[in-house]
Short mmCIF file of C-alpha atoms in Angstrom, two decimals:
data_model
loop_
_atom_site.label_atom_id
_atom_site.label_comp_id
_atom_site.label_asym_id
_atom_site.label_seq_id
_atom_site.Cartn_x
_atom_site.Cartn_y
_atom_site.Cartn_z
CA UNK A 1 -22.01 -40.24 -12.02
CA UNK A 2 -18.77 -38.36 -10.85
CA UNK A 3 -19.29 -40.05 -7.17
CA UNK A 4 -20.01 -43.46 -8.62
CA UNK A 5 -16.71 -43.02 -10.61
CA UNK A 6 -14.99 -42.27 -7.60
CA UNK A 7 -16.17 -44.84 -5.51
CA UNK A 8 -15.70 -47.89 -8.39
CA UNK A 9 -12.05 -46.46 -8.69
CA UNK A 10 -11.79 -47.24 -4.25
CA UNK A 11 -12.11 -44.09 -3.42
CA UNK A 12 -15.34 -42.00 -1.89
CA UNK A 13 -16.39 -39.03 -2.71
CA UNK A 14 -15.07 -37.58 1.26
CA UNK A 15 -12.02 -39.17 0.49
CA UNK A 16 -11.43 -37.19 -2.40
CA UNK A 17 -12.77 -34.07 -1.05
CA UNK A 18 -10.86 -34.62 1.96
CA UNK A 19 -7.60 -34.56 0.37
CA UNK A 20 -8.60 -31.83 -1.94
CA UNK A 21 -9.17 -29.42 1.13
CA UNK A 22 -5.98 -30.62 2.67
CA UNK A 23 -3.77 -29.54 -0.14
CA UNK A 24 -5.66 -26.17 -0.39
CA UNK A 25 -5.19 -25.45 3.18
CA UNK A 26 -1.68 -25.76 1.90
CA UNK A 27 -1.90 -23.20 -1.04
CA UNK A 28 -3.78 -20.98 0.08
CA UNK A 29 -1.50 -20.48 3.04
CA UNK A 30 1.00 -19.04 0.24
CA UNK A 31 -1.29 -16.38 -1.17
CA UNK A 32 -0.64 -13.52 1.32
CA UNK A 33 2.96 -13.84 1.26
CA UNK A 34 3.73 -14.15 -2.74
CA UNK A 35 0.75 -11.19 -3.20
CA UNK A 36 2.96 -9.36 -0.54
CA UNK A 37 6.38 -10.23 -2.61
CA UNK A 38 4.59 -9.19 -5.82
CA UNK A 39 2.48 -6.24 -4.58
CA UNK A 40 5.78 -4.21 -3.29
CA UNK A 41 7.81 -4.78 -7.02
CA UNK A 42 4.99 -5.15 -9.72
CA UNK A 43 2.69 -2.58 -10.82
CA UNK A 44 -0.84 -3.75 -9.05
CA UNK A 45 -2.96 -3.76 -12.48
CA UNK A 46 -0.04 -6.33 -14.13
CA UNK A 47 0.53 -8.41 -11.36
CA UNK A 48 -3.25 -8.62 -11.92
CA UNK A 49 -2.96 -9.67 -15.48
CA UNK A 50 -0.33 -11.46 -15.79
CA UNK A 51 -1.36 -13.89 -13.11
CA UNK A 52 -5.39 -13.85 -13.65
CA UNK A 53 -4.41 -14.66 -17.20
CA UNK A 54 -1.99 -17.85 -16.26
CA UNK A 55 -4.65 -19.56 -14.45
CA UNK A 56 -7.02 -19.22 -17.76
CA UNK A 57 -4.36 -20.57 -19.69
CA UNK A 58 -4.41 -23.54 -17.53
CA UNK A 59 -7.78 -23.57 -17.26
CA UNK A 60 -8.73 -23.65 -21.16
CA UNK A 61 -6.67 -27.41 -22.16
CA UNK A 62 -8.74 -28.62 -19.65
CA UNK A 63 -11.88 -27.06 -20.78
CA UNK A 64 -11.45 -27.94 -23.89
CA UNK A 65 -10.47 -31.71 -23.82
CA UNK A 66 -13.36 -32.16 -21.63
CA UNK A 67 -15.73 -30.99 -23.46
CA UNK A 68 -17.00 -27.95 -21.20
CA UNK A 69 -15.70 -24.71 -23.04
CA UNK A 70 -18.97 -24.08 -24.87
CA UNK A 71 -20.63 -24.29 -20.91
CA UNK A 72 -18.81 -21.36 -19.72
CA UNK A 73 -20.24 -19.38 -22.73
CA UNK A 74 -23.68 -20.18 -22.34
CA UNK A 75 -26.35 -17.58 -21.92
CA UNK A 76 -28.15 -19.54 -18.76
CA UNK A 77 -24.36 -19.44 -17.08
CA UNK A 78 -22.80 -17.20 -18.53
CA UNK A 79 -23.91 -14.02 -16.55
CA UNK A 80 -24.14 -15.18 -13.45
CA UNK A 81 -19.99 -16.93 -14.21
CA UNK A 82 -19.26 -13.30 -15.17
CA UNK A 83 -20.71 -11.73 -11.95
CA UNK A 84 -18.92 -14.56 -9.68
CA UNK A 85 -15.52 -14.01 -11.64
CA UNK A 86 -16.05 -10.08 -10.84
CA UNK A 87 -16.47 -10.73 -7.36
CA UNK A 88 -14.26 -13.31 -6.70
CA UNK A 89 -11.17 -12.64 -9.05
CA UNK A 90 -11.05 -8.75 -9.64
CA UNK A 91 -12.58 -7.59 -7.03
CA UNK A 92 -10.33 -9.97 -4.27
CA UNK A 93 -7.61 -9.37 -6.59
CA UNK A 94 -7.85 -5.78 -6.36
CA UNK A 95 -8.20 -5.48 -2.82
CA UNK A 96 -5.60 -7.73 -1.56
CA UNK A 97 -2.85 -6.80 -4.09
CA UNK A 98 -3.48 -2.51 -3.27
CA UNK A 99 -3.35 -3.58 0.59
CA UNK A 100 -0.48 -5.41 1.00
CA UNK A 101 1.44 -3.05 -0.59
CA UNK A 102 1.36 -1.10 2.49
CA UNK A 103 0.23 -3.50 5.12
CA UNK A 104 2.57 -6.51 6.12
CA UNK A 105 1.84 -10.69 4.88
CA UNK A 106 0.57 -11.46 8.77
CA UNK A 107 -1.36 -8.58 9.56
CA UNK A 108 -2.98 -9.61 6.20
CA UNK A 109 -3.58 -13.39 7.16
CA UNK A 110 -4.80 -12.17 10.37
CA UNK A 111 -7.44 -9.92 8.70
CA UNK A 112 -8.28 -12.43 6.16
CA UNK A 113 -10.13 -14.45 9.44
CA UNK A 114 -13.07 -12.36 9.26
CA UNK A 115 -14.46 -14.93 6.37
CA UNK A 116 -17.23 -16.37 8.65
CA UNK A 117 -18.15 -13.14 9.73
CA UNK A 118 -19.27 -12.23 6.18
CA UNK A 119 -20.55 -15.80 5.94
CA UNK A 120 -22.85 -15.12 9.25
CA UNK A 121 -24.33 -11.73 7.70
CA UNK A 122 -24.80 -13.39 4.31
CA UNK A 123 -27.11 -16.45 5.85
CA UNK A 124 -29.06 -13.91 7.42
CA UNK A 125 -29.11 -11.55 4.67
CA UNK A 126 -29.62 -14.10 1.70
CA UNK A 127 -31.94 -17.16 4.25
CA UNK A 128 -32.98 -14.94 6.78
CA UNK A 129 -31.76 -16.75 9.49
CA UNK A 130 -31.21 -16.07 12.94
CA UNK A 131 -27.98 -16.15 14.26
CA UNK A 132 -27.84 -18.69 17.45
CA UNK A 133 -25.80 -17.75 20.89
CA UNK A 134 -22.55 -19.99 19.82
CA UNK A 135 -22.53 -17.79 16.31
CA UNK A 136 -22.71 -14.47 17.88
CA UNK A 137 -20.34 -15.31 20.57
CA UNK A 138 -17.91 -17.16 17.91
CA UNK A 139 -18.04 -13.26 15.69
CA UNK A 140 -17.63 -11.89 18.57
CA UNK A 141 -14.10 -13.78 19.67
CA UNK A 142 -12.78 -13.39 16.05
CA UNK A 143 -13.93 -9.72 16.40
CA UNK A 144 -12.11 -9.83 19.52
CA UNK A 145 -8.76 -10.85 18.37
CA UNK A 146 -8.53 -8.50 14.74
CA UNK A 147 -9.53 -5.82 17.35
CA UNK A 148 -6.36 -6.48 19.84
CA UNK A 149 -4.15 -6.41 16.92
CA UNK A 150 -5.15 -3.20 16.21
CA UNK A 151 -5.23 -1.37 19.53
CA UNK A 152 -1.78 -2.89 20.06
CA UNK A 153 0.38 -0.99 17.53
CA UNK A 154 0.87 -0.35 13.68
CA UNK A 155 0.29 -3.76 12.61
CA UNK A 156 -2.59 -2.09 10.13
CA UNK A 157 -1.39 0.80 9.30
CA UNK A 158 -2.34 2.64 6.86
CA UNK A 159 -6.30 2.21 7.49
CA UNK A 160 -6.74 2.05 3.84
CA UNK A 161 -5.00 -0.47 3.16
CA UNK A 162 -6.07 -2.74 6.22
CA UNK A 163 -9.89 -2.04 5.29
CA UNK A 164 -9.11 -3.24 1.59
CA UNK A 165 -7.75 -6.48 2.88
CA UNK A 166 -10.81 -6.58 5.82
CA UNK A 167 -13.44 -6.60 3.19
CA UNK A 168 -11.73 -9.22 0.83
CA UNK A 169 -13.48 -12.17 2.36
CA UNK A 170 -16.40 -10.38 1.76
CA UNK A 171 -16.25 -10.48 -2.31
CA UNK A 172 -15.31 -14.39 -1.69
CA UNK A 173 -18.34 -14.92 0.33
CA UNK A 174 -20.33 -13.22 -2.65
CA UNK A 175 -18.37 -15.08 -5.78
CA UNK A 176 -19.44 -18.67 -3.38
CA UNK A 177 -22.69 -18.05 -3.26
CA UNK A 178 -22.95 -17.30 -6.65
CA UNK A 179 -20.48 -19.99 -7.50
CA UNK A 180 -22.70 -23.12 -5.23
CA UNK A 181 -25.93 -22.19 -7.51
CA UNK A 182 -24.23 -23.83 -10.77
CA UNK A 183 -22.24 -26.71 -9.32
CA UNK A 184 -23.93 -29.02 -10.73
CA UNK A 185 -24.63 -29.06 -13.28
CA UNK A 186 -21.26 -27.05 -13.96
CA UNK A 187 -18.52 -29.17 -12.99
CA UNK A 188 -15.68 -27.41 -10.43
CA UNK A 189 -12.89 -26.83 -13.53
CA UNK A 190 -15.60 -24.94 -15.73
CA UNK A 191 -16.46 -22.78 -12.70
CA UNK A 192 -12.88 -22.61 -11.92
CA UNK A 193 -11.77 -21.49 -15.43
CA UNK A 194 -15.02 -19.22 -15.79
CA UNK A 195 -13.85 -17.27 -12.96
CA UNK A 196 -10.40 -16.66 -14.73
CA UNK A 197 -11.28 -16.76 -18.32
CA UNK A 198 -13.71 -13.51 -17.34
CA UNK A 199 -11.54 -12.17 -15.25
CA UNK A 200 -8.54 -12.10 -17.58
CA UNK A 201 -11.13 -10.35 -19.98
CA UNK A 202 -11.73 -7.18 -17.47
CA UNK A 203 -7.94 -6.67 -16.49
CA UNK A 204 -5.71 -7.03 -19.77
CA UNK A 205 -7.48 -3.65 -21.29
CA UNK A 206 -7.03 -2.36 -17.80
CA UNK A 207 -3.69 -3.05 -18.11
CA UNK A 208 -3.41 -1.64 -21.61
CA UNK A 209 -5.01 1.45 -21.04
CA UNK A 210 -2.79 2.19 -18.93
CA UNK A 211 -0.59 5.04 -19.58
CA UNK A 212 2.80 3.66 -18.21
CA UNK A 213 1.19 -0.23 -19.36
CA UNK A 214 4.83 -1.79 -19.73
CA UNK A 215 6.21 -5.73 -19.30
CA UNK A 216 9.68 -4.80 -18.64
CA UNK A 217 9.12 -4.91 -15.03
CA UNK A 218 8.85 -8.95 -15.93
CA UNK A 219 12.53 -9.00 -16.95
CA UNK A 220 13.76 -9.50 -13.47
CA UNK A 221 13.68 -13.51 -14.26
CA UNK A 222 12.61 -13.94 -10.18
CA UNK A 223 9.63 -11.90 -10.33
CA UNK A 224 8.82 -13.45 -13.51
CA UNK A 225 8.71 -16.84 -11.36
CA UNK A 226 7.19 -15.84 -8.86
CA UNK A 227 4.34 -14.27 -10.99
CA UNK A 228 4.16 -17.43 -12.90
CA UNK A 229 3.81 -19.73 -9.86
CA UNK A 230 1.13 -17.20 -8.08
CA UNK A 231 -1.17 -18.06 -11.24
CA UNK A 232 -0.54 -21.51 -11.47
CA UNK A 233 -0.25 -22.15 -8.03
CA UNK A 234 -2.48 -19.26 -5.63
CA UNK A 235 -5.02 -19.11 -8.41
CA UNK A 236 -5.66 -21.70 -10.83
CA UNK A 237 -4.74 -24.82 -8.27
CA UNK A 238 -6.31 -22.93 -5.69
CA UNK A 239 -9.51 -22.55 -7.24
CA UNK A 240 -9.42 -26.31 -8.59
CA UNK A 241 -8.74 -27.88 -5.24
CA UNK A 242 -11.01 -25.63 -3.45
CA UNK A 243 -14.11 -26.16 -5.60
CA UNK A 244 -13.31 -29.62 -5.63
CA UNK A 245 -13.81 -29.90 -2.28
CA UNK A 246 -16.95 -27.88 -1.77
CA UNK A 247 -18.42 -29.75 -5.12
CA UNK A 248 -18.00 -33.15 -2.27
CA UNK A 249 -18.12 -31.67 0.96
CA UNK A 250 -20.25 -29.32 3.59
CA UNK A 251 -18.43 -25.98 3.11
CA UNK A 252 -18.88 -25.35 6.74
CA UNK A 253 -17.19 -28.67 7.21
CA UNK A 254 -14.32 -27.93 4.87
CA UNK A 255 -13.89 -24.56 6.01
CA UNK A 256 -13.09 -26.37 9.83
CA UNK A 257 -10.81 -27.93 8.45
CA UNK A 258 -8.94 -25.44 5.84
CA UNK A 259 -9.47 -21.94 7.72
CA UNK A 260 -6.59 -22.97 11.21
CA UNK A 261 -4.14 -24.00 9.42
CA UNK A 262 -3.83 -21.19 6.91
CA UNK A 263 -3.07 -18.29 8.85
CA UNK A 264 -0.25 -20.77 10.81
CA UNK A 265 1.44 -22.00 7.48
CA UNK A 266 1.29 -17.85 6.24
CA UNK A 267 2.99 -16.87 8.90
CA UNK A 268 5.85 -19.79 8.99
CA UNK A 269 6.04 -18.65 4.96
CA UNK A 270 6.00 -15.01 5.99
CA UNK A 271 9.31 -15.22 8.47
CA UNK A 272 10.94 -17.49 6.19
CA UNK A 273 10.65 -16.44 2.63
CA UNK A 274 9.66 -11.94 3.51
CA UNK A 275 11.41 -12.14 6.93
CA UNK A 276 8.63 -10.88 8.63
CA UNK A 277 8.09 -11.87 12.02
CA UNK A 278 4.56 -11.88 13.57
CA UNK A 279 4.98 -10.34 17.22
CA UNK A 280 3.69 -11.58 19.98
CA UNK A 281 0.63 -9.83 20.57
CA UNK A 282 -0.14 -10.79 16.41
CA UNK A 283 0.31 -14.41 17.22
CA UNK A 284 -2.15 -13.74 20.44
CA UNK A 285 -5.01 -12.02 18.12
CA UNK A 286 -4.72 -14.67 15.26
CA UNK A 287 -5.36 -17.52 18.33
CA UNK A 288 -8.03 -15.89 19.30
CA UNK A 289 -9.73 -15.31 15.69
CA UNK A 290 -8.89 -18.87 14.76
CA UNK A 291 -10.65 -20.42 18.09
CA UNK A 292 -13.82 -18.23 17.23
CA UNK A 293 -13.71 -19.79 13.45
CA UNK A 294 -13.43 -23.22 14.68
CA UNK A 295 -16.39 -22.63 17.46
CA UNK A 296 -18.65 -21.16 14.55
CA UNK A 297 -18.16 -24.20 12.58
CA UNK A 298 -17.05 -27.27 14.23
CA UNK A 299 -19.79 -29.97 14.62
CA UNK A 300 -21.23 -29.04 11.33
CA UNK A 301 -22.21 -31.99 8.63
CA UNK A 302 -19.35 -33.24 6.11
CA UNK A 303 -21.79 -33.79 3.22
CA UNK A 304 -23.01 -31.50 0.96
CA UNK A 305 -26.36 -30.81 0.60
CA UNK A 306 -26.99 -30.11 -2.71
CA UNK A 307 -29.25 -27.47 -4.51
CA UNK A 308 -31.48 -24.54 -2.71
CA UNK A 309 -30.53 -21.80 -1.18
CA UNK A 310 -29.65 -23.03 2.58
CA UNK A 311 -26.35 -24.19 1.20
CA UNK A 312 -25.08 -21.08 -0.55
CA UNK A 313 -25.58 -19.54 2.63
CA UNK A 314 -22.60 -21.93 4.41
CA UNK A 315 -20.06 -20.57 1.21
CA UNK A 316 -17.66 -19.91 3.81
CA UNK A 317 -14.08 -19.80 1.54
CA UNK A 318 -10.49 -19.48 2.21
CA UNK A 319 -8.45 -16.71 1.90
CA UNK A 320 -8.00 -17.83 -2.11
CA UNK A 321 -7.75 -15.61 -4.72
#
C-alpha cells in the first residue's frame, strides 16, 4: 500500500529511499562530533537521558496520530522492540558516549568503519554463509587501514576507550537484524520510536539513581542546544531517515551509498566545529577502510528483499545512534 502511495503521488519507492539515505549520510556524519562535544562537558548517563528521551518525545505525536502506539506495546513485538532498543540505543549509546570522552571525533569515525566487518561475521554466524574472496579481501583492507592508524601514534589512546567505540557497530549490526524481522508489518516510525521509547525507560532511573543525578549541568544554555539537537537531530531523524531507507532499499545497497561519505563529512565537522584536525596518516587509514567498504558492497541489488532471514544478514547500518 505504502509503495502504491508513493508511486500515485510521482514518486517510487527508490526515489524516496534514495533521498532518505542521502540526508542520513548527512546526519549521521554529525554524530561523532556532537557525542564528542557532549561526552567531554555532560555527565555520560544524562547526556544519555536527556537525548534518548528527546527522540521519544518526537517519536510519540507521531505514534499516536497514526495510529501505531498500541503496536509498540504489543506482546508479539514488544520483546523483541525491547531487545533491539537495548542493543541499538543503550548499548551504542553507552559505548560511544564513554569513548569519546577520551578518544578524539576522527579517530572515532575512523573506528566506526568496521560496520561491515560485524555485518560479514553476522551472515555467517546468523545464515551460515561463506564468505567469498572479494569479502575477505574487502575485511581485510578495512582491517588494514584501522590497523595503520594505530601503529602510527596515539590516535586511540586510551585502549579502553578505542575498543568501546570498535565494538559499537557491532550492537548496530545486532539492533538491524532484530530491527529487519518486524518491518513490515511495523512501519519504520514505530520501530524508530520503539527503539527510543524503551530506551528512555532503561536510562532515566539510571540517571536517577545516581548519586550526584543533577540537571544543572543543562544550565549552560549551549550545551542545552546542543543536547537538544543531538536527540532531535543524531537520534530521532537519524533513526527515521535511516529505517526509511532500509524499509525501500537493499541495505547493502544503501550502506554503498551512506557509509563514504560519513567519515568525510565527520571529519570536515570535526576541524571546523572541535578544531580537530585528522593527520595525515588518519586521512590515509580512513581511505583505505572506506575503499574496502565500498569493495564489500558495491554491485549489490537496490531492492529490498523482503522477509526471511537472508536479508537480516545484509543489516549493515551507519554509524547512527
Amino acid at each position: 500500500m505504502l509503495i502504491l502511495k508513493e508511486e500515485k503521488g510521482g514518486f517510487s519507492a527508490f526515489q524516496i529511499g534514495l533521498a532518505l539515505a542521502i540526508a542520513n549520510t548527512i546526519i549521521g556524519a554529525t554524530q561523532p562530533v556532537l557525542t564528542r562535544y557532549g561526552a567531554v562537558r555532560l555527565d555520560p548517563i544524562l547526556f544519555c537521558a536527556v537525548v534518548v528521551s528527546i527522540a521519544a518525545l518526537c517519536a510519540l505525536p507521531l505514534l499516536y496520530f497514526r495510529g501505531e502506539l498500541a503496536m509498540i506495546v504489543d506482546r508479539h513485538y514488544a520483546p523483541r522492540l525491547f531487545l533491539m532498543a537495548t542493543a541499538g540505543t543503550v548499548a551504542t549509546s553507552l559505548t560511544m558516549i564513554y569513548g569519546l570522552q577520551k578518544i578524539g571525533a576522527v579517530a572515532g569515525v575512523i573506528l566506526l568503519q568496521t560496520e561491515p566487518v560485524y555485518s560479514l561475521i553476522l551472515s555467517v554466524m546468523v545464515v551460515g554463509e561463506r564468505p567469498s574472496a572479494r569479502q575477505l579481501i574487502a575485511t581485510a583492507a578495512i582491517l588494514a587501514g584501522i590497523g595503520s592508524v594505530f601503529y602510527s601514534g596515539n590516535a586511540f589512546s586510551p585502549m579502553f576507550a578505542a575498543m568501546l567505540v570498535f565494538v559499537t557497530p557491532l550492537f548496530w549490526q545486532t539492533s538491524h537484524v532484530i530491527g529487519l524481522r518486524v518491518m513490515p508489518p511495523l512501519t519504520p516510525v514505530a520501530v524508530t520510536g520503539a527503539r527510543f521509547i524503551f530506551a528512555s525507560m532503561v536510562f532515566i532511573p539510571m540517571f536517577l539513581l545516581r548519586p550526584s543525578a543533577s540537571l544543572l549541568q543543562l544550565a549552560d544554555p549551549m550545551i542545552l542546544a546542543v543536547v537538544c539537537l543531538t536527540g532531535f537531530f543524531v537520534y530521532f531523524l537519524s533513526a527515521l531517515t535511516w529505517y526509511g531507507a532500509i524499509s525501500r532499499l537493499s541495505s547493502s545497497w544503501t550502506t554503498a551509498l551512506v557509509i563514504p561519505g560519513i567519515p568525510l563529512l565527520s571529519m570536515l565537522f570535526a576541524t571546523i566545529f572541535l578544531g580537530e584536525r585528522p593527520t595525515s596518516r588518519e586521512l590515509i587509514g580512513a581511505s583505505i577502510a572506506i575503499a574496502g567498504v565500498l569493495v564489500l558492497v558495491i554491485g549489490s541489488d537496490p531492492h529490498r528483499k523482503v522477509g526471511g532471514i537472508p536479508e537480516a544478514a545484509e543489516a549493515i547500518h551507519q554509524p547512527i545512534a
